[in-house]
Coordinates of C-alpha atoms and ligand atoms in Angstrom, one line a residue:
Chain A
M239 CA 25.8 -10.0 -27.4
Q240 CA 25.9 -8.1 -24.4
L241 CA 23.4 -6.9 -22.7
L242 CA 24.1 -4.8 -19.5
T243 CA 27.0 -2.8 -19.8
V244 CA 29.1 -0.9 -16.6
E245 CA 31.8 1.8 -17.3
K246 CA 33.5 3.9 -14.6
L247 CA 30.9 3.4 -12.1
C248 CA 31.4 5.4 -8.9
K249 CA 29.1 5.8 -6.0
S250 CA 30.6 6.8 -2.8
F251 CA 28.4 8.2 0.2
G252 CA 30.6 11.0 2.1
G253 CA 33.8 10.4 2.7
L254 CA 33.6 6.4 1.7
K255 CA 34.1 5.4 -1.7
A256 CA 31.0 1.9 -2.0
I257 CA 31.7 1.3 -5.5
N258 CA 34.9 2.8 -7.4
N259 CA 35.5 2.7 -10.4
L260 CA 33.1 -0.5 -11.1
D261 CA 33.6 -2.0 -14.8
F262 CA 31.7 -5.5 -16.0
H263 CA 30.2 -6.7 -18.5
V264 CA 27.4 -9.0 -19.1
N265 CA 26.1 -11.2 -21.6
E266 CA 22.8 -12.4 -22.8
G267 CA 21.4 -15.6 -20.9
E268 CA 24.0 -15.7 -18.9
I269 CA 25.2 -16.3 -15.2
V270 CA 27.2 -14.0 -13.5
G271 CA 27.9 -13.8 -10.1
I272 CA 29.4 -11.4 -7.1
I273 CA 30.8 -12.0 -4.6
G274 CA 32.8 -10.0 -2.0
P275 CA 33.3 -9.8 1.7
N276 CA 30.7 -7.7 3.3
G277 CA 30.5 -4.6 2.9
S278 CA 32.3 -4.9 -0.5
G279 CA 30.1 -2.6 -2.5
K280 CA 27.9 -6.0 -3.4
T281 CA 24.5 -4.6 -2.2
T282 CA 25.1 -1.0 -3.7
S283 CA 26.1 -1.4 -7.4
L284 CA 22.4 -3.6 -7.7
N285 CA 21.0 -0.5 -5.6
L286 CA 23.3 1.8 -8.4
L287 CA 21.7 -0.5 -10.9
T288 CA 17.6 -0.7 -10.2
G289 CA 18.0 3.0 -9.8
F290 CA 18.0 3.1 -5.8
L291 CA 21.1 4.7 -5.9
K292 CA 22.7 7.3 -8.4
P293 CA 25.5 7.3 -9.4
N294 CA 28.2 9.9 -9.4
S295 CA 29.4 9.4 -12.3
G296 CA 30.3 6.8 -15.2
R297 CA 27.9 4.7 -17.4
I298 CA 24.7 2.4 -17.2
N299 CA 24.1 1.0 -20.6
F300 CA 21.0 -1.8 -20.8
R301 CA 20.4 -2.8 -23.9
G302 CA 21.7 -0.2 -26.3
E303 CA 21.0 2.5 -23.1
E304 CA 21.4 5.0 -20.6
I305 CA 20.2 3.6 -17.2
G306 CA 22.3 5.3 -14.6
G307 CA 19.6 7.7 -11.8
L308 CA 16.6 6.6 -13.9
P309 CA 13.0 6.5 -11.6
R310 CA 13.0 2.5 -10.3
H311 CA 9.5 1.7 -11.7
I312 CA 11.2 2.9 -15.3
V313 CA 14.1 0.1 -14.8
C314 CA 11.9 -2.3 -13.4
Q315 CA 10.0 -1.4 -16.3
K316 CA 12.9 -1.2 -19.2
G317 CA 13.4 -5.1 -17.9
I318 CA 15.4 -5.4 -14.6
A319 CA 14.8 -7.1 -11.8
R320 CA 15.4 -7.3 -8.2
T321 CA 15.3 -8.7 -4.8
F322 CA 15.9 -7.4 -1.8
Q323 CA 18.2 -8.9 0.6
L324 CA 16.3 -9.2 3.3
C325 CA 13.4 -10.3 1.8
K326 CA 10.4 -7.4 1.4
P327 CA 7.4 -9.3 0.9
F328 CA 3.7 -7.1 0.8
M329 CA 3.4 -8.7 4.6
D330 CA -0.8 -8.2 4.4
F331 CA -1.3 -9.8 1.3
T332 CA -1.1 -13.9 0.5
A333 CA 1.0 -15.1 -2.4
M334 CA -1.1 -14.8 -5.0
Q335 CA -1.2 -11.4 -4.5
N336 CA 2.4 -10.2 -4.2
V337 CA 2.4 -11.7 -7.4
M338 CA -0.3 -10.0 -9.2
V339 CA 1.2 -6.3 -8.4
A340 CA 4.4 -7.5 -10.3
R341 CA 2.2 -8.5 -13.0
A342 CA 0.2 -5.9 -13.0
Y343 CA 3.0 -3.3 -13.4
G344 CA 5.8 -4.4 -14.5
R345 CA 6.9 -4.8 -18.3
K346 CA 4.8 -5.8 -20.6
P347 CA 2.0 -5.5 -17.9
S348 CA -1.4 -7.0 -17.6
A349 CA -3.5 -4.3 -17.1
N350 CA -7.0 -6.0 -16.5
L351 CA -6.4 -7.9 -13.2
H352 CA -8.5 -11.4 -14.0
I353 CA -5.8 -11.7 -16.5
A354 CA -3.1 -10.7 -14.2
E355 CA -4.5 -13.0 -11.7
K356 CA -4.9 -16.9 -13.8
E357 CA -0.7 -15.3 -15.1
S358 CA 0.6 -14.8 -11.0
I359 CA -0.8 -18.5 -10.5
D360 CA 0.7 -20.3 -13.3
I361 CA 4.8 -18.6 -12.0
L362 CA 3.5 -19.4 -8.5
E363 CA 3.7 -23.1 -9.7
Q364 CA 6.7 -22.6 -11.8
V365 CA 8.8 -21.4 -8.3
G366 CA 6.7 -23.8 -6.4
L367 CA 4.6 -22.0 -4.8
G368 CA 1.3 -23.0 -6.3
S369 CA -0.2 -24.4 -3.3
K370 CA -0.1 -21.4 -1.1
A371 CA -1.5 -18.7 -3.6
G372 CA -4.8 -17.7 -1.3
I373 CA -1.9 -18.4 2.0
L374 CA -0.6 -14.6 3.3
V375 CA 2.9 -13.7 3.9
K376 CA 2.7 -13.8 7.8
D377 CA 1.9 -17.8 7.3
L378 CA 5.4 -18.9 4.8
R379 CA 8.2 -20.4 6.2
V380 CA 11.3 -17.9 4.6
M381 CA 12.5 -20.6 1.8
E382 CA 8.9 -19.9 1.0
R383 CA 9.4 -16.1 1.1
K384 CA 12.5 -16.3 -0.4
R385 CA 11.0 -18.4 -3.6
L386 CA 7.7 -15.9 -3.4
E387 CA 10.7 -13.1 -3.6
L388 CA 11.8 -14.9 -7.2
A389 CA 8.6 -15.4 -8.2
R390 CA 7.6 -11.5 -7.4
A391 CA 10.8 -10.4 -9.3
L392 CA 10.2 -12.7 -12.5
A393 CA 6.0 -12.0 -12.5
T394 CA 7.8 -8.0 -14.3
K395 CA 9.0 -10.3 -17.0
P396 CA 12.8 -9.0 -16.7
Y397 CA 15.3 -9.1 -19.0
L398 CA 17.9 -9.5 -16.3
L399 CA 17.2 -10.6 -12.6
L400 CA 19.2 -9.3 -10.1
L401 CA 19.8 -11.8 -6.9
D402 CA 20.8 -10.3 -3.5
E403 CA 22.2 -12.9 -1.3
L404 CA 19.3 -14.9 -2.5
M405 CA 21.4 -18.3 -1.1
A406 CA 22.1 -16.6 2.7
G407 CA 20.1 -18.3 5.8
L408 CA 18.9 -21.4 3.3
N409 CA 20.5 -25.0 4.7
L410 CA 22.5 -27.5 1.7
T411 CA 19.1 -28.9 0.4
E412 CA 17.2 -26.2 0.5
A413 CA 20.4 -24.3 -0.8
D414 CA 20.3 -27.4 -4.3
E415 CA 15.9 -26.8 -4.7
A416 CA 17.5 -22.9 -5.0
C417 CA 20.5 -23.3 -7.4
K418 CA 18.1 -25.7 -9.3
L419 CA 15.6 -23.3 -9.5
I420 CA 17.6 -20.8 -10.8
N421 CA 18.6 -23.1 -14.0
Q422 CA 15.0 -23.4 -14.8
I423 CA 14.9 -19.6 -15.0
R424 CA 17.8 -19.4 -17.3
E425 CA 16.5 -21.9 -19.7
S426 CA 13.7 -19.4 -19.6
N427 CA 15.8 -16.8 -21.9
I428 CA 16.6 -14.7 -18.8
T429 CA 20.3 -13.0 -17.6
I430 CA 21.0 -13.3 -14.5
I431 CA 23.1 -11.6 -11.8
M432 CA 23.7 -13.6 -8.4
V433 CA 25.4 -11.5 -5.9
E434 CA 26.3 -13.5 -3.0
H435 CA 28.4 -13.3 1.0
I436 CA 29.3 -17.0 0.3
V437 CA 32.0 -18.1 -2.9
K438 CA 29.9 -22.0 -2.6
A439 CA 26.7 -20.0 -3.8
V440 CA 27.1 -19.4 -6.8
T441 CA 30.2 -21.9 -8.0
C442 CA 27.1 -24.5 -9.1
V443 CA 25.6 -22.7 -11.7
S444 CA 27.9 -18.7 -12.5
D445 CA 28.9 -19.4 -15.8
R446 CA 31.5 -15.8 -14.5
I447 CA 32.2 -14.8 -10.9
I448 CA 33.1 -11.6 -10.5
V449 CA 35.4 -10.5 -7.1
F450 CA 35.0 -7.6 -5.4
N451 CA 36.4 -6.3 -2.6
M452 CA 36.6 -3.0 -0.9
G453 CA 35.1 -1.0 -4.0
E454 CA 36.5 -2.8 -7.1
K455 CA 36.7 -5.6 -9.1
I456 CA 40.1 -7.5 -8.1
A457 CA 39.3 -9.9 -10.2
E458 CA 36.7 -12.0 -12.7
G459 CA 37.1 -15.3 -14.7
Q460 CA 35.6 -18.9 -14.7
P461 CA 34.5 -20.5 -11.0
E462 CA 37.5 -22.7 -11.2
E463 CA 40.2 -19.8 -11.9
I464 CA 38.4 -17.7 -9.1
V465 CA 38.5 -21.0 -6.2
H466 CA 42.3 -21.0 -7.3
N467 CA 43.2 -17.0 -7.3
P468 CA 45.3 -15.9 -4.6
K469 CA 43.8 -12.3 -4.4
V470 CA 41.0 -13.8 -3.8
I471 CA 41.6 -16.8 -1.7
E472 CA 43.4 -13.3 0.7
V473 CA 40.1 -11.2 0.2
Y474 CA 38.6 -14.2 1.8
L475 CA 40.6 -16.0 4.7
G476 CA 43.5 -13.7 4.9
K477 CA 47.2 -12.8 3.8
S478 CA 48.3 -15.7 5.6
H479 CA 46.3 -18.4 3.2
A480 CA 47.5 -16.8 0.1
Chain B
M84 CA -22.8 -14.2 -8.2
K85 CA -21.8 -16.4 -4.5
K86 CA -24.3 -16.7 -1.8
N87 CA -21.8 -14.2 0.0
N88 CA -22.3 -11.3 -2.1
I89 CA -25.4 -11.8 -2.8
I90 CA -26.6 -12.1 1.1
K91 CA -24.2 -7.9 1.4
L92 CA -26.4 -6.8 -1.4
I93 CA -29.2 -7.7 -0.2
L94 CA -28.7 -5.7 2.3
I95 CA -27.1 -2.7 1.2
I96 CA -30.1 -2.9 -1.1
V97 CA -32.3 -3.1 2.7
V98 CA -29.8 0.2 4.4
V99 CA -29.7 2.6 1.4
A100 CA -34.0 2.3 0.7
L101 CA -34.3 2.4 4.8
L102 CA -31.9 5.7 4.4
V103 CA -34.4 6.8 1.3
V104 CA -37.1 6.8 3.4
L105 CA -36.2 7.7 6.2
P106 CA -37.3 11.5 6.4
L107 CA -40.5 10.7 4.7
V108 CA -41.8 8.3 7.4
I109 CA -39.5 10.9 10.2
K110 CA -40.3 13.5 10.2
N111 CA -38.4 14.8 13.2
D112 CA -35.9 17.2 11.9
S113 CA -33.4 16.8 14.7
T114 CA -33.1 12.6 13.4
I115 CA -33.0 13.5 10.1
N116 CA -30.0 16.4 11.6
L117 CA -28.4 13.5 13.5
V118 CA -28.4 11.4 10.6
I119 CA -26.8 14.4 8.2
L120 CA -23.9 14.3 11.0
V121 CA -23.6 10.2 10.1
L122 CA -23.5 10.7 6.2
L123 CA -21.1 13.7 7.1
Y124 CA -18.4 12.2 9.2
I125 CA -18.8 8.6 6.8
L126 CA -18.1 11.1 4.2
L127 CA -14.4 12.3 6.1
A128 CA -13.8 9.1 7.5
S129 CA -14.3 7.5 3.7
S130 CA -12.2 9.5 2.4
W131 CA -9.3 9.7 4.3
N132 CA -9.1 5.8 5.0
I133 CA -8.1 6.6 0.9
L134 CA -5.2 8.2 1.1
G135 CA -4.6 7.0 4.8
G136 CA -5.8 3.4 5.3
Y137 CA -5.0 1.8 1.9
T138 CA -2.3 4.2 1.0
G139 CA -0.8 4.2 3.8
Q140 CA -0.3 8.0 3.7
T141 CA -0.9 9.2 7.2
N142 CA -3.5 12.9 6.2
L143 CA -3.7 15.1 9.5
G144 CA -5.0 18.0 7.6
H145 CA -7.6 16.2 6.9
A146 CA -9.6 19.6 7.9
A147 CA -7.9 21.7 5.7
F148 CA -9.8 20.1 2.4
F149 CA -12.2 19.9 4.1
G150 CA -12.8 23.3 5.1
V151 CA -11.2 24.9 2.2
G152 CA -14.2 22.9 0.5
S153 CA -16.8 24.8 2.8
L154 CA -15.3 27.9 2.1
T155 CA -14.5 28.2 -1.4
T156 CA -18.6 26.6 -1.7
R157 CA -20.1 29.2 0.7
L158 CA -18.1 32.4 0.0
L159 CA -19.5 31.8 -4.3
W160 CA -23.1 30.8 -3.4
V161 CA -23.5 34.0 -1.1
N162 CA -21.4 36.1 -3.9
G163 CA -24.8 34.7 -6.7
V164 CA -22.2 32.2 -8.7
P165 CA -24.7 30.0 -8.9
F166 CA -24.9 26.9 -6.9
L167 CA -24.1 23.6 -8.8
L168 CA -21.0 25.8 -9.5
S169 CA -20.2 26.9 -6.5
F170 CA -20.5 23.3 -5.0
L171 CA -18.5 21.4 -7.7
A172 CA -15.7 24.7 -7.4
G173 CA -15.5 23.0 -3.8
G174 CA -14.1 20.1 -4.7
V175 CA -11.9 20.9 -7.6
V176 CA -9.7 23.5 -5.2
A177 CA -9.7 20.9 -2.7
V178 CA -8.0 19.1 -4.9
I179 CA -5.5 21.8 -6.5
L180 CA -4.8 22.3 -2.7
A181 CA -4.0 18.4 -2.0
L182 CA -1.4 18.3 -4.8
I183 CA 0.6 21.9 -4.6
I184 CA 1.1 20.4 -0.4
G185 CA 1.4 16.8 -1.9
A186 CA 3.0 16.7 -4.7
P187 CA 6.4 18.4 -2.7
A188 CA 5.5 16.8 1.0
F189 CA 5.9 13.4 -2.0
K190 CA 9.2 14.1 -2.9
L191 CA 10.7 14.6 0.4
R192 CA 8.9 11.1 2.0
G193 CA 9.5 9.8 5.2
V194 CA 7.1 12.0 6.9
Y195 CA 7.3 15.5 5.5
F196 CA 2.8 14.9 4.5
A197 CA 1.9 13.9 7.6
I198 CA 3.2 17.1 9.2
G199 CA 2.7 18.9 6.3
T200 CA -0.7 18.5 6.2
L201 CA -0.7 19.4 10.1
A202 CA 0.9 22.3 9.7
L203 CA -1.3 23.3 6.4
A204 CA -4.7 23.2 8.3
Q205 CA -3.5 24.9 11.6
M206 CA -2.0 27.5 8.9
L207 CA -5.0 27.4 6.4
N208 CA -7.6 28.3 10.4
L209 CA -5.7 31.3 11.9
T210 CA -5.6 32.5 8.5
V211 CA -8.8 32.3 7.5
G212 CA -10.3 33.4 11.3
N213 CA -8.3 36.3 10.4
I214 CA -8.9 37.6 6.7
L215 CA -13.3 36.2 8.1
P216 CA -13.4 36.5 11.2
E217 CA -17.6 37.3 10.3
M218 CA -20.1 34.3 10.9
S219 CA -21.6 33.3 7.8
Y220 CA -24.8 33.1 6.4
N221 CA -26.9 30.9 4.8
P222 CA -27.9 32.3 1.1
D223 CA -31.4 29.7 1.3
L224 CA -32.3 31.2 4.5
A225 CA -35.3 32.5 3.4
N226 CA -36.4 29.3 1.7
Y227 CA -35.0 27.3 4.3
Q228 CA -35.6 23.0 3.8
L229 CA -33.8 20.1 5.7
L230 CA -35.3 17.2 2.9
P231 CA -32.8 18.4 -0.1
R232 CA -29.9 19.1 2.1
Y233 CA -29.9 15.5 3.6
Y234 CA -30.1 14.2 0.0
L235 CA -27.7 15.8 -0.8
F236 CA -25.1 13.9 1.6
L237 CA -26.3 10.5 1.4
G238 CA -26.3 11.2 -2.5
L239 CA -22.5 12.3 -1.6
T240 CA -22.2 9.4 0.9
L241 CA -23.1 6.6 -1.6
I242 CA -20.9 7.9 -4.3
T243 CA -17.5 8.2 -1.7
I244 CA -18.8 4.7 -0.9
L245 CA -19.0 3.4 -4.7
T246 CA -16.3 5.7 -5.8
A247 CA -13.5 3.9 -2.8
A248 CA -15.3 0.4 -3.8
I249 CA -14.7 -0.2 -7.6
L250 CA -10.8 2.4 -7.2
V251 CA -9.5 -0.7 -3.8
K252 CA -10.8 -3.2 -6.7
S253 CA -8.8 -2.1 -9.5
R254 CA -5.4 -2.3 -10.8
I255 CA -4.7 1.4 -9.5
G256 CA -6.0 0.1 -6.3
L257 CA -3.9 -3.1 -6.2
G258 CA -0.6 -0.5 -6.8
M259 CA -2.4 1.4 -3.9
M260 CA -2.1 -0.9 -1.0
A261 CA 1.0 -2.2 -2.9
V262 CA 2.9 0.9 -1.8
R263 CA 1.2 1.0 1.5
E264 CA 2.7 -2.6 2.2
G265 CA 6.3 -1.5 1.3
E266 CA 7.1 1.3 -1.3
D267 CA 10.8 -0.2 -2.4
A268 CA 9.3 -3.2 -3.1
A269 CA 6.6 -1.6 -4.9
E270 CA 9.4 0.4 -7.4
S271 CA 11.5 -2.7 -7.8
L272 CA 8.1 -4.0 -9.1
G273 CA 7.9 -1.3 -11.6
I274 CA 5.2 1.2 -9.2
S275 CA 5.6 4.7 -9.4
A276 CA 4.7 5.5 -5.3
L277 CA 4.8 9.7 -5.9
K278 CA 2.3 8.8 -9.6
H279 CA -0.5 6.8 -7.0
K280 CA 0.0 8.9 -3.3
L281 CA -1.0 11.2 -5.1
I282 CA -4.0 9.6 -7.2
A283 CA -4.9 8.7 -3.7
L284 CA -4.6 11.9 -2.5
S285 CA -6.4 13.8 -5.0
I286 CA -10.0 11.4 -4.8
S287 CA -9.1 11.3 -1.0
A288 CA -9.0 15.8 -1.1
F289 CA -12.0 15.8 -3.8
F290 CA -14.3 13.7 -1.3
A291 CA -13.5 15.7 1.8
G292 CA -13.9 19.0 0.0
M293 CA -17.5 17.5 -1.5
A294 CA -18.1 17.1 2.6
G295 CA -17.7 20.6 2.4
A296 CA -19.1 22.2 -0.5
A297 CA -22.3 19.9 0.8
F298 CA -21.0 21.5 4.3
A299 CA -21.6 25.0 2.9
Y300 CA -24.9 24.5 1.6
Y301 CA -26.1 22.6 5.1
H302 CA -25.0 25.0 7.4
V303 CA -27.1 27.6 9.0
S304 CA -24.2 29.8 10.2
F305 CA -20.8 29.3 11.0
Y306 CA -17.8 30.4 11.2
Y307 CA -15.1 30.5 7.9
Y308 CA -13.1 29.0 10.3
M309 CA -14.5 26.4 12.0
P310 CA -14.2 24.0 9.5
F311 CA -10.9 23.9 9.5
G312 CA -10.5 22.9 13.4
S313 CA -8.4 19.9 14.0
E314 CA -11.3 18.1 15.2
W315 CA -12.3 17.5 11.1
T316 CA -9.3 16.0 11.0
F317 CA -8.9 13.8 14.6
D318 CA -12.9 12.6 14.7
P319 CA -12.8 11.2 11.6
M320 CA -9.4 9.3 11.4
M321 CA -10.2 8.1 15.1
M322 CA -13.7 6.3 13.5
A323 CA -11.8 5.0 10.2
Y324 CA -8.9 3.9 12.8
I325 CA -12.1 2.8 15.6
G326 CA -13.9 0.7 12.5
G327 CA -10.9 -0.7 10.6
T328 CA -9.1 1.1 8.3
G329 CA -8.1 0.0 5.0
T330 CA -12.1 -1.4 4.8
I331 CA -14.7 -0.2 2.8
I332 CA -17.1 -1.0 5.9
G333 CA -14.5 0.3 8.4
P334 CA -14.9 4.5 8.1
I335 CA -18.7 3.5 7.8
I336 CA -18.8 1.7 11.6
G337 CA -16.0 3.9 12.9
A338 CA -18.8 6.9 12.2
V339 CA -21.9 5.3 13.4
F340 CA -19.9 4.1 16.3
F341 CA -18.6 7.4 16.9
V342 CA -21.8 9.5 16.9
L343 CA -24.3 7.4 19.0
L344 CA -21.6 7.1 21.7
K345 CA -20.9 10.3 21.5
Q346 CA -25.0 10.9 21.8
L347 CA -24.7 8.5 25.2
L348 CA -22.0 9.7 26.0
V349 CA -22.8 13.2 26.4
W350 CA -26.2 12.2 27.9
N351 CA -24.8 10.7 31.1
V352 CA -20.9 12.3 31.1
G353 CA -21.0 15.4 29.5
E354 CA -17.4 17.2 28.9
Y355 CA -15.6 13.9 29.7
H356 CA -16.9 11.6 26.7
L357 CA -13.4 12.7 24.9
I358 CA -11.5 11.6 27.6
I359 CA -13.3 7.9 26.9
F360 CA -12.7 8.3 22.7
G361 CA -8.9 9.4 23.5
T362 CA -8.8 5.5 25.4
L363 CA -10.7 3.9 23.1
F364 CA -8.9 5.5 20.7
I365 CA -5.2 4.5 21.6
L366 CA -6.5 0.6 23.3
I367 CA -7.4 -0.4 19.5
V368 CA -4.4 0.9 17.8
L369 CA -2.2 -1.2 20.9
F370 CA -4.4 -3.6 21.0
L371 CA -6.9 -4.5 17.7
P372 CA -4.5 -2.7 14.5
G373 CA -7.8 -4.1 11.9
G374 CA -10.9 -1.9 14.1
L375 CA -13.9 -3.8 15.2
V376 CA -14.2 -5.3 12.0
E377 CA -11.5 -7.3 12.6
I378 CA -13.2 -8.4 16.1
W379 CA -15.9 -9.9 13.2
Q380 CA -13.7 -11.4 11.1
K381 CA -11.7 -13.0 13.9
F382 CA -15.0 -14.6 14.7
R383 CA -15.6 -15.1 10.9
T384 CA -12.1 -18.0 11.4
F385 CA -13.1 -18.9 15.0
L386 CA -16.3 -20.4 13.7
T387 CA -15.1 -22.3 10.2
K388 CA -12.2 -23.8 12.1
K389 CA -15.4 -24.9 14.7
T390 CA -17.1 -26.2 11.5
K391 CA -13.6 -27.7 9.9
R392 CA -12.4 -29.8 13.2
R393 CA -15.9 -30.9 13.8
K394 CA -15.2 -32.1 10.2
K395 CA -12.0 -33.4 10.6
V396 CA -13.4 -35.1 14.1
L397 CA -16.2 -37.1 11.4
L398 CA -13.6 -37.7 8.7
K399 CA -10.9 -39.8 12.0
A400 CA -14.0 -41.6 12.5
T401 CA -15.0 -43.1 9.2
I402 CA -11.2 -43.9 9.1
Q403 CA -11.9 -45.5 12.6
N404 CA -14.6 -47.1 11.9
E405 CA -13.1 -49.1 8.2
D406 CA -10.4 -49.8 10.6
G407 CA -11.9 -50.9 12.3
I408 CA -14.5 -53.3 9.8
Q409 CA -11.1 -54.8 8.3
R410 CA -9.4 -56.6 11.7
E411 CA -13.1 -58.0 12.4
Ligands
ADP600 N1 22.4 4.0 1.6 C1 24.0 4.0 2.4 N2 24.5 4.9 3.1 C2 25.4 5.2 3.7 N3 25.8 3.8 3.5 C3 26.4 2.9 3.2 C4 24.7 2.9 2.3 N4 24.6 2.0 1.9 C5 26.0 1.4 1.7 N5 26.6 1.8 2.2 C6 28.5 1.4 3.2 O1 29.2 0.9 2.0 C7 29.6 -0.2 1.5 C8 29.0 -0.8 0.9 O2 27.8 -1.8 1.0 P1 27.1 -3.1 0.9 O3 26.5 -2.2 -0.8 O4 25.5 -2.9 1.2 O5 28.1 -4.1 0.4 P2 27.6 -5.8 0.6 O6 26.1 -5.6 0.0 O7 29.4 -6.4 -0.3 O8 27.8 -6.1 2.0 C9 29.6 -0.3 3.1 O9 30.9 -0.1 4.0 C10 28.3 0.5 3.9 O10 28.1 0.7 5.0
MG601 MG1 24.5 -6.9 0.5

C-alpha cells in the first residue's frame, strides 16, 4: 500500500528549478534511499514534504490526504518526522528534555509531562542513549547528537521518518551502528526515506533507491541496479566513466 | 519532597511573611515606597522574562503594555468607573494591544517583533503626550493610604511569579522553551511556534498591564505619557539580564540588585549611575550570559565536583589498601 505519493512536484527559487516535475511514491514499511550530488534537490524535497517549503505546484498525498503546503507542526502531528542535515538539538536542554518536547507535542502526544518523561527515557534507551538522559546536549559527542536527533524524531510517533544525511561525517563503525539502528526502527513499523550524498550509505539498508540530479529523478530501482546504472555513474563520476 | 525543595519552600514562606508584616513594623513611608518600587520592577522584569527569557522573543516595548495598563485604569477610574473594573481593564487592554502587534509581527518572524514593539512604545509615548498632555491626579487623594497600595503590589507580584513558575513547569512552558532553543526544530516536532509566542506574549503583556493598573492606583500624580517612557522597557530588561533570563529567581534578584545599587549610586555618583549600569549590563551579557544566577550555579557545581573528587580520592585509597593486603 502506498503511504506517500508525490506527483508533478515543482519548486523553484527565483530562476532556479530546485525540484522539477518530481514523481515518486513510498510503500508502507519500505526503506527508500534518495541519493544525488550536492545541490540536486534532496533537502529541498524533504522540506517540501514537511511543510518547511511550499510547493509551486504538484501534489503530495500522505495516507490519503493532500499535505502540500500544510504548516510544519501539523505535518508532524499527521505522522511525518524529519531530522536535519545539520543537527538542530535544543542546546540548553538535557537529552531527555529534547525527547520530551517531541513526546509532548508530536502525533498522539502525552500531555502529561510525567508520562512524556518516562516514555522519553524508553526512547533514549532504544537509540542507545539511555545513560545520557540527564546530560546537556552541549556535552554530547557528534554521534550521540545524531542519535538524539533520531530519538527526537521517533518520539513524535511517526508513520514516515525522513532522514537527511544522517550518515554524513560518520566513520565506518559508526555508519555500521547507524545501519543497525535504522533496521531496528523499521522493525517497529516505521517507513523511512533516507537521503544521502554517498551511495554506499544507503545501499546497505534500502529496499529501493531514487537518484536525483539537478532537481529531477534520473533513476529508480534496487540497490544493485542503481550502482551499475550508467546514468548514475555518469552523474557521480563524470561522463568518461560511463 | 526532596530536602532541597523543602528548604526552598521554607525560604519562600519566610520571605513572603516578612514582606507581609514589613509595613506593619516599619511605619516609615519612604521605606514602604522603596519596597513598592522593588515590587513594581520585579513585576515588570518577571513579566518581560516570560516572553524574552523563556520564549526567546525580544520585546523592546514592554513599556507599551505597562503604559496602556496605567492609562486605561486611570482614565476609567478618574471618570467614575468602579475601581476593580478599571483595574482589571488595565490588564485586558494590554493583552488586546499585544495581540494586535504580536500576531502580524510574529507571522513575519525574525526581528520584526523587536522593531515592532520598540516602535509601538515610542509611538504611544508621543501620541499620548500629544492627546493628554495634562497631569493626572489620583481620584482617591482625599483619603489616600499607602498600606492597601503596598499589599496590592505584593499580591500582584506573588501572583505573577507563581503564574510564571507554574507556566514554565507545564507542557506549554516546555513548548515555549523549545521555541526559544530552536524554532525550526520545535516546529518539526509538532509545536506551533506562533501559538506559543502569542500565549507567552499575552501572559507577559497581561501582567505588565496589571503592573500599570497598580501604578495608576498608587501614583498620586503623573503625566499620562510617563509610563510609556523607554526606561520602563529597558530597566526591567536589564534587571532580567543581570539576574538571569529564563529563570524564575533571576528577574527578582536583578530587580532587588538594581534598585539597591541605584540607591547607593545616586547618593554617591549622581547622574553617572546610568553609565555604571550600562557597563554592568554589557559585561554581564558578554561574560555571564546566565546572569547573577549563573555565579551561584557555577559555585554549586564547583562544590559538588570538589566533594566528588574527594570521594574518588578516598575510593582510590581503599582500592590501594586492598591491593596492598593482597600483595602482603
Ligand atoms: N531556501 C533556498 N533559497 C534559495 N535557494 C535554495 C534554497 N534551498 C536550496 N536552494 C538551492 O536549491 C538547490 C538544491 O538544494 P538542496 O535541496 O539543498 O540540495 P541537496 O540537499 O541535494 O544538496 C541548490 O542549488 C540550492 O542552492
Ligand atoms: Mg542537503
